[in-house]
Amino acid sequence: MIPGMASRRRFSDLDEKEVLALAISSEEDDARIYRQYAEMLRAGYPASARVFEGMAAEEDEHRRLLIQRFQARFGEVIPLIRREHVAGFYARKPVWLTENLPLETIRGEAEAMEREAQKFYTRAAQQTSDAETRKLLGDLAAAEQGHEQAAAELSQTHLTDDEKESEDRAAHRQFILTWVQPGLAGLMDGSVSTLAPIFATAFATQDTWTTFLVGLAASVGAGISMGFTEAAHDDGVISGRGSPVKRGFASGIMTAVGGLGHALPYLIPDFWTATIIAMIVVFVELWAIAWIQNRYMETPFMRAVMQVVLGGVLVFAAGVLIGGG
C-alpha cells in the first residue's frame, strides 16, 4: 500500500454532500491563490493584479452559490474535505509560494486552474441525482469553461494594450536580468577562462586523458565558484535582478557547460583529432556568445564578435604558447 493513500477516498465514492463540500473548499482555495497572485504582481504589474482580483471575486461568487445550495440541501454544517483528501483529484501546484514568478508563468497557471475546475464540475454534475444541484454544478462547469473569456474581458477592462505591452517588457527585462545575464556571464567565463589551462595542458603533455581531467576540474571548479559568487554578491532586493538562487544556478551551470564544451573532445584518444574538434567547439562557443549578446543584450553583432572572439583568441594563444614552451 502506498503511504498516505490509505486515508484518501476515491472521487467516485463521495456522496453529494461531500462533493458540494469539496467544491466549496476548492473555490475558497482558488480565490486565495488568485489574491496571492494579485499581491505578488501589485508592485510591478498593477494592471494584471487588478485582473486577478477580479478573478478572485468570480470565485467568491461561485463559493457563495455553492454554500447557498449546500444549506438548502444539508443544513449549516459543511464537512471539511479538501483536494488532498481525495485520491486522484487534481492538485494545485504551490507555485504561488515562490517569489519572483515570471508573469507568463502566473498567467499559464491561472489558465490551467480554470481548465481543471471545469473538468471537476462536469464530473461532479454527473455524480449527483438532485436536479437543482446538478443544474448548479453544470452552470459552474460552463462558467469555468467560460472563465478564460471572463479573464479576457477583465483584461480588456483593467489591462489596456499599452499596459500589457509595458508589463510584457518588464517581464522580458526580468527574464534577462535573472537568467540571461548571469548565464551569459557564466558561459563567457567558462568558455574563455578555461581555454588557457586546457590547451596549455594539451600541448605540454599531449596526453588526452590528463587534458580531459584538467578541463573537467577547471570547468566544475569555475562553475561552483561563479555560481556561489553570483548568488552571494547580490540578493536582488535593491537591484531587482531576481532570485539569487536562480541567478546562481544560471551562472554556475553555464560556466561549467562553457568549459566542458572543449574539454569533452579530449575523451578521444588521438591527440590531434581531439584538439581539432576542441578548436571547432571553441569557435562555435564564441560565436554563440556573440549571438546571445546581440539577441538579448542588444550589443551590435560585429562589436560582440570582436570582443568575444578577440578575447578568446588571445587566451587560446596564451595557453598554446605556455603549453608548447
CSV table of C-alpha atoms in Angstrom, one decimal:
chain,number,residue,atom,x,y,z
A,1,MET,CA,0.0,0.0,0.0
A,2,ILE,CA,1.3,3.5,-0.9
A,3,PRO,CA,2.0,5.5,2.3
A,4,GLY,CA,-0.5,8.3,2.7
A,5,MET,CA,-3.1,6.8,0.3
A,6,ALA,CA,-4.9,4.7,2.8
A,7,SER,CA,-6.9,7.6,4.3
A,8,ARG,CA,-7.7,9.1,0.9
A,9,ARG,CA,-11.1,8.4,-0.8
A,10,ARG,CA,-11.8,8.0,-4.4
A,11,PHE,CA,-13.9,10.7,-6.0
A,12,SER,CA,-16.5,8.2,-7.2
A,13,ASP,CA,-17.1,7.2,-3.6
A,14,LEU,CA,-18.1,10.7,-2.5
A,15,ASP,CA,-21.8,11.4,-1.9
A,16,GLU,CA,-23.5,14.6,-3.0
A,17,LYS,CA,-22.9,16.3,0.4
A,18,GLU,CA,-19.2,15.6,0.2
A,19,VAL,CA,-18.9,16.7,-3.5
A,20,LEU,CA,-20.5,20.1,-2.6
A,21,ALA,CA,-18.2,20.5,0.4
A,22,LEU,CA,-15.2,19.7,-1.8
A,23,ALA,CA,-16.4,22.2,-4.4
A,24,ILE,CA,-16.7,24.9,-1.7
A,25,SER,CA,-13.2,24.3,-0.3
A,26,SER,CA,-11.8,24.3,-3.8
A,27,GLU,CA,-13.4,27.6,-4.7
A,28,GLU,CA,-12.0,29.1,-1.4
A,29,ASP,CA,-8.5,27.9,-2.3
A,30,ASP,CA,-8.7,29.2,-5.9
A,31,ALA,CA,-9.8,32.6,-4.7
A,32,ARG,CA,-6.9,32.8,-2.2
A,33,ILE,CA,-4.5,31.8,-4.9
A,34,TYR,CA,-5.7,34.5,-7.3
A,35,ARG,CA,-5.4,37.1,-4.5
A,36,GLN,CA,-1.9,35.8,-3.8
A,37,TYR,CA,-1.1,36.3,-7.4
A,38,ALA,CA,-2.5,39.8,-7.3
A,39,GLU,CA,-0.4,40.6,-4.3
A,40,MET,CA,2.7,39.3,-5.9
A,41,LEU,CA,2.1,41.4,-9.1
A,42,ARG,CA,0.8,44.6,-7.4
A,43,ALA,CA,4.1,46.4,-7.3
A,44,GLY,CA,5.5,45.5,-10.7
A,45,TYR,CA,2.3,44.7,-12.7
A,46,PRO,CA,-0.6,46.7,-11.2
A,47,ALA,CA,-3.0,46.1,-14.2
A,48,SER,CA,-2.5,42.4,-14.1
A,49,ALA,CA,-3.0,42.5,-10.3
A,50,ARG,CA,-6.5,44.0,-10.9
A,51,VAL,CA,-7.3,41.2,-13.3
A,52,PHE,CA,-6.5,38.5,-10.7
A,53,GLU,CA,-8.5,40.4,-8.1
A,54,GLY,CA,-11.5,40.3,-10.5
A,55,MET,CA,-11.0,36.6,-11.0
A,56,ALA,CA,-10.9,36.1,-7.2
A,57,ALA,CA,-14.2,37.9,-7.0
A,58,GLU,CA,-15.6,35.4,-9.5
A,59,GLU,CA,-14.5,32.5,-7.4
A,60,ASP,CA,-16.1,34.1,-4.3
A,61,GLU,CA,-19.4,34.3,-6.2
A,62,HIS,CA,-19.2,30.6,-7.1
A,63,ARG,CA,-18.4,29.7,-3.5
A,64,ARG,CA,-21.5,31.8,-2.3
A,65,LEU,CA,-23.8,29.9,-4.7
A,66,LEU,CA,-22.4,26.5,-3.6
A,67,ILE,CA,-22.8,27.4,0.1
A,68,GLN,CA,-26.3,28.5,-0.6
A,69,ARG,CA,-27.2,25.2,-2.3
A,70,PHE,CA,-25.5,23.2,0.4
A,71,GLN,CA,-27.5,25.0,3.1
A,72,ALA,CA,-30.7,24.3,1.2
A,73,ARG,CA,-29.9,20.6,0.9
A,74,PHE,CA,-28.0,19.7,4.0
A,75,GLY,CA,-28.0,22.5,6.6
A,76,GLU,CA,-25.4,24.7,8.1
A,77,VAL,CA,-22.5,22.3,8.9
A,78,ILE,CA,-20.2,21.9,6.0
A,79,PRO,CA,-17.8,18.8,6.2
A,80,LEU,CA,-14.1,19.6,6.0
A,81,ILE,CA,-13.0,17.9,2.8
A,82,ARG,CA,-10.2,19.2,0.6
A,83,ARG,CA,-8.4,18.2,-2.6
A,84,GLU,CA,-5.7,16.4,-0.7
A,85,HIS,CA,-8.3,14.1,0.9
A,86,VAL,CA,-9.4,12.7,-2.5
A,87,ALA,CA,-7.3,10.1,-4.4
A,88,GLY,CA,-6.6,11.1,-8.0
A,89,PHE,CA,-8.0,14.5,-7.5
A,90,TYR,CA,-6.2,17.4,-9.3
A,91,ALA,CA,-3.9,19.4,-7.0
A,92,ARG,CA,-2.8,23.0,-7.3
A,93,LYS,CA,1.0,23.3,-7.6
A,94,PRO,CA,2.2,25.6,-4.8
A,95,VAL,CA,3.9,28.0,-7.3
A,96,TRP,CA,2.2,30.9,-5.6
A,97,LEU,CA,4.6,30.3,-2.7
A,98,THR,CA,7.5,31.1,-5.0
A,99,GLU,CA,8.9,34.6,-5.1
A,100,ASN,CA,9.7,36.4,-8.4
A,101,LEU,CA,7.5,34.2,-10.5
A,102,PRO,CA,7.5,35.3,-14.2
A,103,LEU,CA,4.3,37.0,-15.3
A,104,GLU,CA,3.7,34.4,-18.1
A,105,THR,CA,4.1,31.5,-15.6
A,106,ILE,CA,1.3,33.1,-13.4
A,107,ARG,CA,-1.0,33.6,-16.4
A,108,GLY,CA,-0.3,30.0,-17.5
A,109,GLU,CA,-1.1,28.6,-14.0
A,110,ALA,CA,-4.4,30.6,-14.0
A,111,GLU,CA,-5.4,29.1,-17.3
A,112,ALA,CA,-4.7,25.6,-16.0
A,113,MET,CA,-6.7,26.2,-12.9
A,114,GLU,CA,-9.7,27.2,-15.0
A,115,ARG,CA,-9.5,24.1,-17.2
A,116,GLU,CA,-9.2,21.8,-14.2
A,117,ALA,CA,-12.1,23.4,-12.4
A,118,GLN,CA,-14.3,23.0,-15.4
A,119,LYS,CA,-13.5,19.2,-15.6
A,120,PHE,CA,-14.2,18.8,-11.9
A,121,TYR,CA,-17.7,20.4,-12.1
A,122,THR,CA,-18.5,18.4,-15.2
A,123,ARG,CA,-17.7,15.2,-13.4
A,124,ALA,CA,-19.4,16.3,-10.2
A,125,ALA,CA,-22.6,17.2,-12.1
A,126,GLN,CA,-22.7,13.6,-13.4
A,127,GLN,CA,-22.4,12.2,-9.9
A,128,THR,CA,-25.4,13.9,-8.3
A,129,SER,CA,-29.1,13.0,-8.8
A,130,ASP,CA,-30.6,16.1,-7.4
A,131,ALA,CA,-31.9,18.3,-10.2
A,132,GLU,CA,-31.1,21.7,-8.6
A,133,THR,CA,-27.7,20.6,-7.5
A,134,ARG,CA,-27.0,19.1,-10.9
A,135,LYS,CA,-28.1,22.3,-12.6
A,136,LEU,CA,-25.8,24.4,-10.3
A,137,LEU,CA,-22.8,22.2,-10.9
A,138,GLY,CA,-23.5,22.2,-14.7
A,139,ASP,CA,-23.8,26.0,-14.6
A,140,LEU,CA,-20.5,26.3,-12.7
A,141,ALA,CA,-18.8,24.0,-15.2
A,142,ALA,CA,-20.0,26.3,-18.0
A,143,ALA,CA,-18.9,29.3,-16.0
A,144,GLU,CA,-15.4,27.8,-15.5
A,145,GLN,CA,-15.2,26.9,-19.2
A,146,GLY,CA,-16.0,30.5,-20.0
A,147,HIS,CA,-13.8,31.8,-17.3
A,148,GLU,CA,-11.0,32.2,-19.8
A,149,GLN,CA,-13.3,34.5,-21.7
A,150,ALA,CA,-14.1,36.3,-18.5
A,151,ALA,CA,-10.4,36.7,-17.8
A,152,ALA,CA,-10.0,38.2,-21.3
A,153,GLU,CA,-12.9,40.6,-20.5
A,154,LEU,CA,-11.3,41.5,-17.2
A,155,SER,CA,-8.0,42.0,-19.1
A,156,GLN,CA,-9.8,44.3,-21.5
A,157,THR,CA,-11.2,46.3,-18.6
A,158,HIS,CA,-8.0,46.5,-16.5
A,159,LEU,CA,-5.2,45.7,-18.9
A,160,THR,CA,-5.1,48.0,-21.9
A,161,ASP,CA,-2.8,47.3,-24.9
A,162,ASP,CA,-0.3,49.8,-23.6
A,163,GLU,CA,-0.3,48.4,-20.1
A,164,LYS,CA,0.1,44.8,-21.4
A,165,GLU,CA,2.9,45.9,-23.6
A,166,SER,CA,4.5,47.7,-20.7
A,167,GLU,CA,4.1,44.6,-18.4
A,168,ASP,CA,5.4,42.3,-21.1
A,169,ARG,CA,8.5,44.5,-21.5
A,170,ALA,CA,9.0,44.4,-17.7
A,171,ALA,CA,8.7,40.7,-17.6
A,172,HIS,CA,11.2,40.3,-20.5
A,173,ARG,CA,13.6,42.6,-18.7
A,174,GLN,CA,13.2,40.5,-15.6
A,175,PHE,CA,14.0,37.3,-17.6
A,176,ILE,CA,17.1,39.0,-19.0
A,177,LEU,CA,18.3,40.1,-15.5
A,178,THR,CA,17.5,36.8,-13.7
A,179,TRP,CA,18.5,34.2,-16.3
A,180,VAL,CA,20.2,35.6,-19.5
A,181,GLN,CA,22.7,38.0,-18.0
A,182,PRO,CA,24.1,35.6,-15.3
A,183,GLY,CA,24.0,32.7,-17.8
A,184,LEU,CA,25.8,34.7,-20.4
A,185,ALA,CA,28.5,35.9,-17.9
A,186,GLY,CA,29.0,32.2,-16.9
A,187,LEU,CA,29.2,31.0,-20.5
A,188,MET,CA,31.8,33.7,-21.3
A,189,ASP,CA,33.8,32.9,-18.2
A,190,GLY,CA,33.6,29.1,-18.7
A,191,SER,CA,34.4,29.3,-22.4
A,192,VAL,CA,37.2,31.8,-22.3
A,193,SER,CA,38.9,31.4,-18.9
A,194,THR,CA,39.3,27.6,-19.2
A,195,LEU,CA,41.0,27.9,-22.7
A,196,ALA,CA,44.4,28.6,-21.3
A,197,PRO,CA,44.7,25.7,-18.7
A,198,ILE,CA,43.1,23.1,-21.1
A,199,PHE,CA,45.2,23.9,-24.1
A,200,ALA,CA,48.3,24.5,-22.1
A,201,THR,CA,47.9,21.0,-20.6
A,202,ALA,CA,47.1,19.6,-24.0
A,203,PHE,CA,50.3,20.9,-25.7
A,204,ALA,CA,52.5,20.4,-22.7
A,205,THR,CA,51.6,16.7,-22.2
A,206,GLN,CA,49.9,15.6,-25.5
A,207,ASP,CA,48.0,13.3,-23.2
A,208,THR,CA,44.3,13.4,-23.9
A,209,TRP,CA,43.1,11.8,-20.6
A,210,THR,CA,45.2,14.2,-18.5
A,211,THR,CA,43.9,17.1,-20.6
A,212,PHE,CA,40.3,16.0,-20.0
A,213,LEU,CA,40.8,15.7,-16.3
A,214,VAL,CA,42.3,19.2,-16.1
A,215,GLY,CA,39.5,20.5,-18.2
A,216,LEU,CA,36.9,18.8,-16.1
A,217,ALA,CA,38.4,20.1,-12.9
A,218,ALA,CA,38.7,23.6,-14.3
A,219,SER,CA,35.1,23.7,-15.6
A,220,VAL,CA,33.4,22.2,-12.5
A,221,GLY,CA,35.5,24.4,-10.2
A,222,ALA,CA,34.8,27.5,-12.2
A,223,GLY,CA,31.1,26.7,-12.3
A,224,ILE,CA,30.9,26.3,-8.5
A,225,SER,CA,32.9,29.5,-7.9
A,226,MET,CA,30.8,31.5,-10.4
A,227,GLY,CA,27.5,30.1,-9.0
A,228,PHE,CA,28.3,31.0,-5.4
A,229,THR,CA,29.7,34.4,-6.4
A,230,GLU,CA,26.6,35.3,-8.4
A,231,ALA,CA,24.2,34.1,-5.6
A,232,ALA,CA,26.1,35.8,-2.8
A,233,HIS,CA,27.1,39.2,-4.1
A,234,ASP,CA,23.5,40.4,-4.8
A,235,ASP,CA,20.3,39.3,-3.1
A,236,GLY,CA,18.3,41.0,-5.9
A,237,VAL,CA,16.2,43.1,-3.5
A,238,ILE,CA,17.6,46.5,-4.4
A,239,SER,CA,18.9,45.7,-7.9
A,240,GLY,CA,15.7,44.0,-8.9
A,241,ARG,CA,17.7,41.2,-10.6
A,242,GLY,CA,15.5,38.5,-9.1
A,243,SER,CA,16.2,35.4,-7.1
A,244,PRO,CA,19.9,34.9,-6.2
A,245,VAL,CA,19.4,31.1,-6.3
A,246,LYS,CA,18.1,31.2,-9.9
A,247,ARG,CA,20.9,33.6,-10.9
A,248,GLY,CA,23.5,31.4,-9.2
A,249,PHE,CA,22.3,28.2,-10.9
A,250,ALA,CA,22.2,30.0,-14.3
A,251,SER,CA,25.7,31.4,-13.9
A,252,GLY,CA,27.2,28.2,-12.4
A,253,ILE,CA,25.7,25.8,-14.9
A,254,MET,CA,26.6,27.8,-17.9
A,255,THR,CA,30.2,28.3,-16.7
A,256,ALA,CA,30.6,24.6,-16.4
A,257,VAL,CA,29.0,24.0,-19.8
A,258,GLY,CA,31.3,26.6,-21.4
A,259,GLY,CA,34.4,24.8,-20.1
A,260,LEU,CA,33.2,21.2,-20.7
A,261,GLY,CA,32.4,22.0,-24.3
A,262,HIS,CA,36.1,22.0,-25.3
A,263,ALA,CA,37.2,19.6,-22.5
A,264,LEU,CA,35.0,16.7,-23.7
A,265,PRO,CA,36.7,16.2,-27.0
A,266,TYR,CA,39.8,15.0,-25.1
A,267,LEU,CA,38.0,11.8,-24.3
A,268,ILE,CA,39.1,10.9,-27.8
A,269,PRO,CA,42.4,9.1,-27.5
A,270,ASP,CA,44.1,10.6,-30.6
A,271,PHE,CA,45.6,13.9,-29.6
A,272,TRP,CA,45.3,15.8,-32.9
A,273,THR,CA,41.8,14.6,-33.6
A,274,ALA,CA,40.7,15.7,-30.1
A,275,THR,CA,42.5,19.0,-30.4
A,276,ILE,CA,41.0,19.9,-33.8
A,277,ILE,CA,37.5,19.1,-32.5
A,278,ALA,CA,38.1,21.1,-29.4
A,279,MET,CA,39.1,24.1,-31.5
A,280,ILE,CA,36.0,23.8,-33.6
A,281,VAL,CA,33.9,23.7,-30.4
A,282,VAL,CA,35.7,26.8,-29.1
A,283,PHE,CA,34.8,28.6,-32.4
A,284,VAL,CA,31.1,27.6,-32.0
A,285,GLU,CA,31.0,28.7,-28.3
A,286,LEU,CA,32.5,32.1,-29.1
A,287,TRP,CA,30.0,32.7,-31.9
A,288,ALA,CA,27.1,31.5,-29.7
A,289,ILE,CA,28.2,34.1,-27.1
A,290,ALA,CA,28.3,36.8,-29.7
A,291,TRP,CA,24.8,35.8,-30.9
A,292,ILE,CA,23.3,35.8,-27.4
A,293,GLN,CA,24.9,39.3,-26.7
A,294,ASN,CA,23.3,40.6,-29.9
A,295,ARG,CA,19.9,38.8,-29.4
A,296,TYR,CA,19.3,39.6,-25.7
A,297,MET,CA,21.7,42.3,-24.7
A,298,GLU,CA,21.3,44.3,-27.9
A,299,THR,CA,25.0,44.5,-28.5
A,300,PRO,CA,25.9,45.2,-32.1
A,301,PHE,CA,26.8,41.9,-33.6
A,302,MET,CA,30.2,42.9,-35.1
A,303,ARG,CA,31.2,44.6,-31.8
A,304,ALA,CA,30.2,41.4,-29.9
A,305,VAL,CA,32.2,39.3,-32.3
A,306,MET,CA,35.3,41.5,-31.9
A,307,GLN,CA,35.1,41.5,-28.1
A,308,VAL,CA,34.4,37.8,-27.6
A,309,VAL,CA,36.5,36.3,-30.5
A,310,LEU,CA,39.5,38.6,-29.9
A,311,GLY,CA,39.5,37.8,-26.2
A,312,GLY,CA,39.1,34.1,-26.8
A,313,VAL,CA,41.9,34.0,-29.4
A,314,LEU,CA,44.3,35.8,-27.0
A,315,VAL,CA,43.5,33.4,-24.2
A,316,PHE,CA,43.8,30.4,-26.5
A,317,ALA,CA,47.1,31.7,-27.9
A,318,ALA,CA,48.4,32.1,-24.3
A,319,GLY,CA,47.5,28.6,-23.5
A,320,VAL,CA,49.2,27.1,-26.6
A,321,LEU,CA,52.3,29.2,-26.1
A,322,ILE,CA,52.7,28.3,-22.5
A,323,GLY,CA,52.0,24.6,-23.1
A,324,GLY,CA,54.2,24.5,-26.2
A,325,GLY,CA,57.1,26.2,-24.5
